[in-house]
mmCIF file of C-alpha atoms in Angstrom:
data_model
loop_
_atom_site.group_PDB
_atom_site.id
_atom_site.type_symbol
_atom_site.label_atom_id
_atom_site.label_comp_id
_atom_site.label_asym_id
_atom_site.label_seq_id
_atom_site.Cartn_x
_atom_site.Cartn_y
_atom_site.Cartn_z
ATOM 1 C CA MET A 28 14.455 26.364 -27.236
ATOM 2 C CA LEU A 29 12.856 24.151 -29.478
ATOM 3 C CA THR A 30 13.859 20.762 -27.499
ATOM 4 C CA ALA A 31 12.636 22.307 -24.617
ATOM 5 C CA LEU A 32 9.539 23.010 -26.404
ATOM 6 C CA ILE A 33 9.169 19.447 -28.223
ATOM 7 C CA ARG A 34 9.825 17.723 -24.841
ATOM 8 C CA THR A 35 7.241 19.683 -22.585
ATOM 9 C CA ILE A 36 4.384 19.005 -25.696
ATOM 10 C CA ILE A 37 5.445 15.139 -25.801
ATOM 11 C CA LEU A 38 5.379 14.839 -22.079
ATOM 12 C CA TYR A 39 2.150 16.912 -21.789
ATOM 13 C CA CYS A 40 0.468 15.015 -24.250
ATOM 14 C CA LEU A 41 1.350 12.039 -22.231
ATOM 15 C CA LEU A 42 0.044 13.611 -18.477
ATOM 16 C CA THR A 43 -3.083 14.166 -20.616
ATOM 17 C CA ILE A 44 -3.859 11.029 -21.780
ATOM 18 C CA GLY A 45 -2.931 9.087 -18.720
ATOM 19 C CA LEU A 46 -4.882 11.799 -16.313
ATOM 20 C CA ARG A 47 -7.777 10.843 -19.167
ATOM 21 C CA LEU A 48 -7.300 7.393 -18.807
ATOM 22 C CA MET A 49 -8.008 7.874 -14.595
ATOM 23 C CA GLY A 50 -11.601 8.979 -15.883
ATOM 24 C CA LYS A 51 -13.344 12.108 -14.679
ATOM 25 C CA ARG A 52 -12.349 12.469 -11.396
ATOM 26 C CA GLN A 53 -11.571 15.685 -8.890
ATOM 27 C CA ILE A 54 -8.497 15.796 -6.720
ATOM 28 C CA GLY A 55 -10.695 15.230 -3.865
ATOM 29 C CA GLU A 56 -12.647 12.353 -5.024
ATOM 30 C CA LEU A 57 -9.771 10.580 -6.231
ATOM 31 C CA GLU A 58 -8.974 6.672 -4.636
ATOM 32 C CA PRO A 59 -5.394 6.340 -2.859
ATOM 33 C CA SER A 60 -3.808 4.207 -5.297
ATOM 34 C CA GLU A 61 -4.729 6.942 -7.895
ATOM 35 C CA LEU A 62 -3.547 9.686 -6.253
ATOM 36 C CA VAL A 63 -0.550 7.982 -5.311
ATOM 37 C CA LEU A 64 -0.142 7.590 -8.677
ATOM 38 C CA ALA A 65 -1.376 10.836 -9.960
ATOM 39 C CA LEU A 66 1.691 12.251 -7.811
ATOM 40 C CA LEU A 67 4.450 9.891 -9.349
ATOM 41 C CA ILE A 68 3.471 10.996 -12.286
ATOM 42 C CA ALA A 69 3.904 14.615 -12.054
ATOM 43 C CA ASP A 70 7.224 14.027 -10.202
ATOM 44 C CA LEU A 71 8.590 12.033 -13.437
ATOM 45 C CA ALA A 72 7.509 14.189 -15.662
ATOM 46 C CA ALA A 73 8.896 17.378 -14.224
ATOM 47 C CA VAL A 74 12.514 16.201 -14.166
ATOM 48 C CA PRO A 75 13.050 15.290 -18.103
ATOM 49 C CA MET A 76 10.991 19.009 -18.289
ATOM 50 C CA GLN A 77 13.512 20.868 -16.288
ATOM 51 C CA ASP A 78 17.233 18.778 -17.123
ATOM 52 C CA PHE A 79 17.713 18.585 -20.402
ATOM 53 C CA GLY A 80 20.339 16.005 -20.198
ATOM 54 C CA ILE A 81 18.111 13.259 -19.226
ATOM 55 C CA PRO A 82 17.346 11.318 -21.906
ATOM 56 C CA LEU A 83 13.377 12.095 -22.367
ATOM 57 C CA LEU A 84 13.098 8.022 -22.828
ATOM 58 C CA ASN A 85 13.920 7.942 -19.375
ATOM 59 C CA GLY A 86 11.223 9.774 -18.299
ATOM 60 C CA ILE A 87 8.506 8.555 -21.074
ATOM 61 C CA VAL A 88 9.432 4.850 -20.058
ATOM 62 C CA PRO A 89 8.636 5.053 -15.765
ATOM 63 C CA ILE A 90 5.407 7.029 -16.505
ATOM 64 C CA LEU A 91 4.199 4.829 -19.437
ATOM 65 C CA ALA A 92 4.573 1.366 -16.630
ATOM 66 C CA LEU A 93 2.639 3.363 -13.595
ATOM 67 C CA LEU A 94 0.151 3.874 -16.641
ATOM 68 C CA SER A 95 0.039 0.601 -17.806
ATOM 69 C CA LEU A 96 0.498 -0.900 -13.793
ATOM 70 C CA SER A 97 -3.000 1.188 -12.924
ATOM 71 C CA MET A 98 -4.754 0.040 -16.179
ATOM 72 C CA ILE A 99 -3.750 -3.046 -14.733
ATOM 73 C CA VAL A 100 -5.337 -2.168 -11.141
ATOM 74 C CA SER A 101 -8.124 -1.177 -12.753
ATOM 75 C CA VAL A 102 -8.822 -4.456 -14.070
ATOM 76 C CA LEU A 103 -8.527 -6.317 -11.090
ATOM 77 C CA ASN A 104 -10.788 -4.256 -9.302
ATOM 78 C CA LEU A 105 -13.849 -5.135 -11.783
ATOM 79 C CA LYS A 106 -12.825 -8.821 -11.283
ATOM 80 C CA SER A 107 -12.374 -9.534 -7.669
ATOM 81 C CA LEU A 108 -13.791 -7.843 -4.543
ATOM 82 C CA ARG A 109 -11.159 -9.057 -2.531
ATOM 83 C CA PHE A 110 -8.401 -6.752 -4.159
ATOM 84 C CA ARG A 111 -11.137 -3.893 -4.614
ATOM 85 C CA ARG A 112 -11.512 -3.349 -0.956
ATOM 86 C CA LEU A 113 -7.777 -4.147 -0.408
ATOM 87 C CA VAL A 114 -6.908 -1.393 -3.022
ATOM 88 C CA CYS A 115 -10.006 1.295 -2.545
ATOM 89 C CA GLY A 116 -11.149 0.105 1.253
ATOM 90 C CA SER A 117 -14.872 0.366 2.268
ATOM 91 C CA PRO A 118 -17.427 2.864 3.279
ATOM 92 C CA THR A 119 -17.704 3.312 6.784
ATOM 93 C CA LEU A 120 -20.527 3.850 8.646
ATOM 94 C CA VAL A 121 -19.996 6.643 10.903
ATOM 95 C CA ILE A 122 -23.419 7.766 12.482
ATOM 96 C CA GLN A 123 -26.129 5.617 12.909
ATOM 97 C CA ASN A 124 -29.526 6.902 14.035
ATOM 98 C CA GLY A 125 -28.008 10.410 15.382
ATOM 99 C CA GLN A 126 -25.305 8.733 17.207
ATOM 100 C CA ILE A 127 -22.055 8.029 16.971
ATOM 101 C CA LEU A 128 -19.979 5.158 16.528
ATOM 102 C CA GLN A 129 -17.128 5.934 18.219
ATOM 103 C CA LYS A 130 -14.939 2.054 17.106
ATOM 104 C CA GLU A 131 -15.467 3.432 14.104
ATOM 105 C CA MET A 132 -14.326 6.678 14.342
ATOM 106 C CA ARG A 133 -10.833 5.068 15.734
ATOM 107 C CA ARG A 134 -11.251 2.531 13.320
ATOM 108 C CA THR A 135 -10.959 5.210 10.373
ATOM 109 C CA ARG A 136 -8.750 7.825 12.678
ATOM 110 C CA LEU A 137 -11.513 10.529 12.596
ATOM 111 C CA THR A 138 -11.656 13.354 14.888
ATOM 112 C CA VAL A 139 -15.183 14.366 16.074
ATOM 113 C CA ASP A 140 -13.730 17.679 15.219
ATOM 114 C CA GLU A 141 -13.444 16.518 11.467
ATOM 115 C CA LEU A 142 -16.800 15.454 11.490
ATOM 116 C CA ILE A 143 -18.324 17.926 12.843
ATOM 117 C CA GLU A 144 -16.868 20.556 10.458
ATOM 118 C CA ASP A 145 -17.789 18.095 7.797
ATOM 119 C CA LEU A 146 -20.971 18.092 8.819
ATOM 120 C CA ARG A 147 -21.168 22.253 9.267
ATOM 121 C CA GLN A 148 -20.547 22.021 5.365
ATOM 122 C CA GLN A 149 -23.067 20.493 4.757
ATOM 123 C CA SER A 150 -25.441 23.062 7.219
ATOM 124 C CA ILE A 151 -26.134 20.451 9.259
ATOM 125 C CA LEU A 152 -26.001 21.423 12.976
ATOM 126 C CA ASP A 153 -27.821 18.937 15.254
ATOM 127 C CA LEU A 154 -26.497 15.448 14.974
ATOM 128 C CA LYS A 155 -30.055 14.267 15.343
ATOM 129 C CA THR A 156 -31.187 15.006 12.447
ATOM 130 C CA VAL A 157 -29.086 12.893 10.956
ATOM 131 C CA ARG A 158 -30.013 9.673 10.106
ATOM 132 C CA TYR A 159 -26.305 7.580 8.748
ATOM 133 C CA ALA A 160 -23.590 9.558 8.107
ATOM 134 C CA ILE A 161 -20.729 7.651 5.937
ATOM 135 C CA LEU A 162 -17.401 8.377 5.143
ATOM 136 C CA GLU A 163 -16.889 7.222 1.486
ATOM 137 C CA THR A 164 -13.145 5.528 0.162
ATOM 138 C CA ASN A 165 -11.958 9.098 -0.786
ATOM 139 C CA GLY A 166 -12.264 10.677 2.097
ATOM 140 C CA GLN A 167 -15.666 12.631 1.574
ATOM 141 C CA LEU A 168 -18.602 12.203 4.149
ATOM 142 C CA SER A 169 -21.865 11.065 2.763
ATOM 143 C CA VAL A 170 -24.693 12.222 4.870
ATOM 144 C CA ILE A 171 -28.830 11.104 5.636
ATOM 145 C CA LEU A 172 -30.890 12.836 7.022
ATOM 146 C CA TYR A 173 -34.261 11.288 8.502
ATOM 147 C CA PRO A 174 -36.775 12.741 5.917
ATOM 148 C CA GLN A 175 -38.330 15.076 8.240
ATOM 149 C CA HIS A 176 -35.128 17.130 8.230
ATOM 150 C CA GLN A 177 -34.409 16.772 4.480
ATOM 151 C CA PRO A 178 -35.182 19.812 2.159
ATOM 152 C CA LEU A 179 -38.105 19.908 0.868
ATOM 153 C CA THR A 180 -38.688 19.012 -3.074
ATOM 154 C CA PRO A 181 -42.453 19.094 -5.493
ATOM 155 C CA GLN A 182 -42.773 15.346 -3.977
ATOM 156 C CA THR A 183 -42.289 15.636 -0.488
ATOM 157 C CA ALA A 184 -44.210 19.162 -0.442
ATOM 158 C CA ARG A 185 -47.396 17.444 -1.134
ATOM 159 C CA PRO A 186 -48.954 17.208 2.563
ATOM 160 C CA GLN A 187 -50.942 14.211 1.261
ATOM 161 C CA LYS A 188 -47.507 12.101 0.692
ATOM 162 C CA ALA A 189 -45.578 11.387 3.685
ATOM 163 C CA THR A 190 -41.829 10.797 2.739
ATOM 164 C CA GLU A 191 -41.874 7.266 3.940
ATOM 165 C CA ASP A 192 -38.110 5.771 5.860
ATOM 166 C CA ILE A 193 -36.859 3.291 3.894
ATOM 167 C CA GLY A 194 -33.272 3.182 5.890
ATOM 168 C CA LEU A 195 -29.945 2.509 4.267
ATOM 169 C CA PRO A 196 -29.772 -0.038 1.246
ATOM 170 C CA THR A 197 -27.463 -2.846 1.650
ATOM 171 C CA VAL A 198 -25.395 -4.203 -1.926
ATOM 172 C CA LEU A 199 -26.212 -7.592 -1.504
ATOM 173 C CA ILE A 200 -25.283 -8.585 -5.398
ATOM 174 C CA SER A 201 -22.029 -6.292 -6.845
ATOM 175 C CA ASP A 202 -21.625 -7.446 -10.884
ATOM 176 C CA GLY A 203 -22.867 -10.616 -10.415
ATOM 177 C CA ARG A 204 -20.909 -12.015 -6.986
ATOM 178 C CA LEU A 205 -23.128 -12.492 -3.995
ATOM 179 C CA LEU A 206 -21.529 -10.617 -0.595
ATOM 180 C CA LYS A 207 -22.385 -13.501 1.458
ATOM 181 C CA LYS A 208 -21.193 -11.354 4.918
ATOM 182 C CA ASN A 209 -24.048 -8.270 4.315
ATOM 183 C CA LEU A 210 -26.356 -11.256 2.883
ATOM 184 C CA ALA A 211 -25.998 -12.599 6.814
ATOM 185 C CA HIS A 212 -25.857 -9.024 8.031
ATOM 186 C CA LEU A 213 -29.354 -8.430 6.997
ATOM 187 C CA GLY A 214 -30.671 -11.729 9.022
ATOM 188 C CA LEU A 215 -31.189 -13.398 5.233
ATOM 189 C CA ASP A 216 -29.940 -16.529 3.423
ATOM 190 C CA HIS A 217 -29.780 -17.605 0.443
ATOM 191 C CA ALA A 218 -32.961 -19.662 0.206
ATOM 192 C CA TRP A 219 -34.684 -15.966 0.649
ATOM 193 C CA LEU A 220 -32.029 -14.649 -2.310
ATOM 194 C CA GLN A 221 -33.110 -17.504 -4.445
ATOM 195 C CA GLN A 222 -36.926 -16.339 -3.659
ATOM 196 C CA GLN A 223 -36.648 -12.938 -4.541
ATOM 197 C CA LEU A 224 -34.782 -13.958 -7.827
ATOM 198 C CA LYS A 225 -37.549 -15.868 -9.272
ATOM 199 C CA ALA A 226 -40.053 -13.504 -8.364
ATOM 200 C CA HIS A 227 -38.105 -11.846 -10.428
ATOM 201 C CA ARG A 228 -37.495 -13.981 -13.359
ATOM 202 C CA ILE A 229 -33.982 -13.861 -12.697
ATOM 203 C CA PRO A 230 -31.962 -17.014 -13.918
ATOM 204 C CA SER A 231 -28.819 -16.862 -11.740
ATOM 205 C CA ILE A 232 -27.214 -14.716 -9.038
ATOM 206 C CA ARG A 233 -24.282 -14.381 -12.499
ATOM 207 C CA ALA A 234 -27.428 -12.141 -14.011
ATOM 208 C CA VAL A 235 -27.816 -9.308 -11.780
ATOM 209 C CA PHE A 236 -25.892 -6.360 -12.019
ATOM 210 C CA LEU A 237 -26.746 -4.945 -9.098
ATOM 211 C CA MET A 238 -29.174 -6.006 -6.181
ATOM 212 C CA THR A 239 -29.756 -3.630 -3.274
ATOM 213 C CA VAL A 240 -31.899 -4.523 -0.062
ATOM 214 C CA ASP A 241 -33.651 -1.581 2.489
ATOM 215 C CA GLU A 242 -34.480 -2.077 5.717
ATOM 216 C CA LYS A 243 -37.778 -3.997 5.233
ATOM 217 C CA HIS A 244 -36.098 -6.056 2.901
ATOM 218 C CA ARG A 245 -37.103 -5.155 -0.478
ATOM 219 C CA PRO A 246 -34.752 -5.711 -2.922
ATOM 220 C CA TYR A 247 -33.691 -3.242 -6.286
ATOM 221 C CA PHE A 248 -32.574 -4.792 -9.083
ATOM 222 C CA LEU A 249 -30.462 -4.302 -11.965
ATOM 223 C CA ARG A 250 -29.975 -6.771 -14.365
ATOM 224 C CA LYS A 251 -26.878 -6.847 -16.615
ATOM 225 C CA GLU A 252 -26.769 -5.713 -19.716
#
């Protein structure tokens, strides 16, 4: 009995540390790679807990190997945008200006019933009120309504100040890396980008942690610390 208790405590502490390394996320917010890791670790820990004939080390070593692999993947996600897209995928726009993008729905294998259900869960019944709906990499649906259909706040409730529709901001620079496809999608070029950097007294792209541009080509900068 004491052996079982000690084995359970050791595995519990190891799993707690492992999940802590994965960050503060709920199950529904995990990326696919993180969910697979959590399931594998749980399965590996269950075997030495139930079968005392299996050495405890046989359960600890694979768990440590998976946690190490997870840390390596996390570092690669920070260093490489291509690797991040390969492992985590990219958000997908499924509704734009009240219109369902059927091609993107088929590509992500999202059914109309699932889309309508996600909208209902956010108290949205009319597609025409939806400016954008984005299917995030964790499977959640993010919805942005037109300004006139958004919930009132102390700022928007003032009649003299109408809420401006800036559209969906597009990321141009992420952690010092230029997203060339997004730059071309907005119809902008490097000359415009360099002009914006100069106007905000930013020496180079590498000095920018995040840069977004709205549909009116107004930039937002966040410098690297």
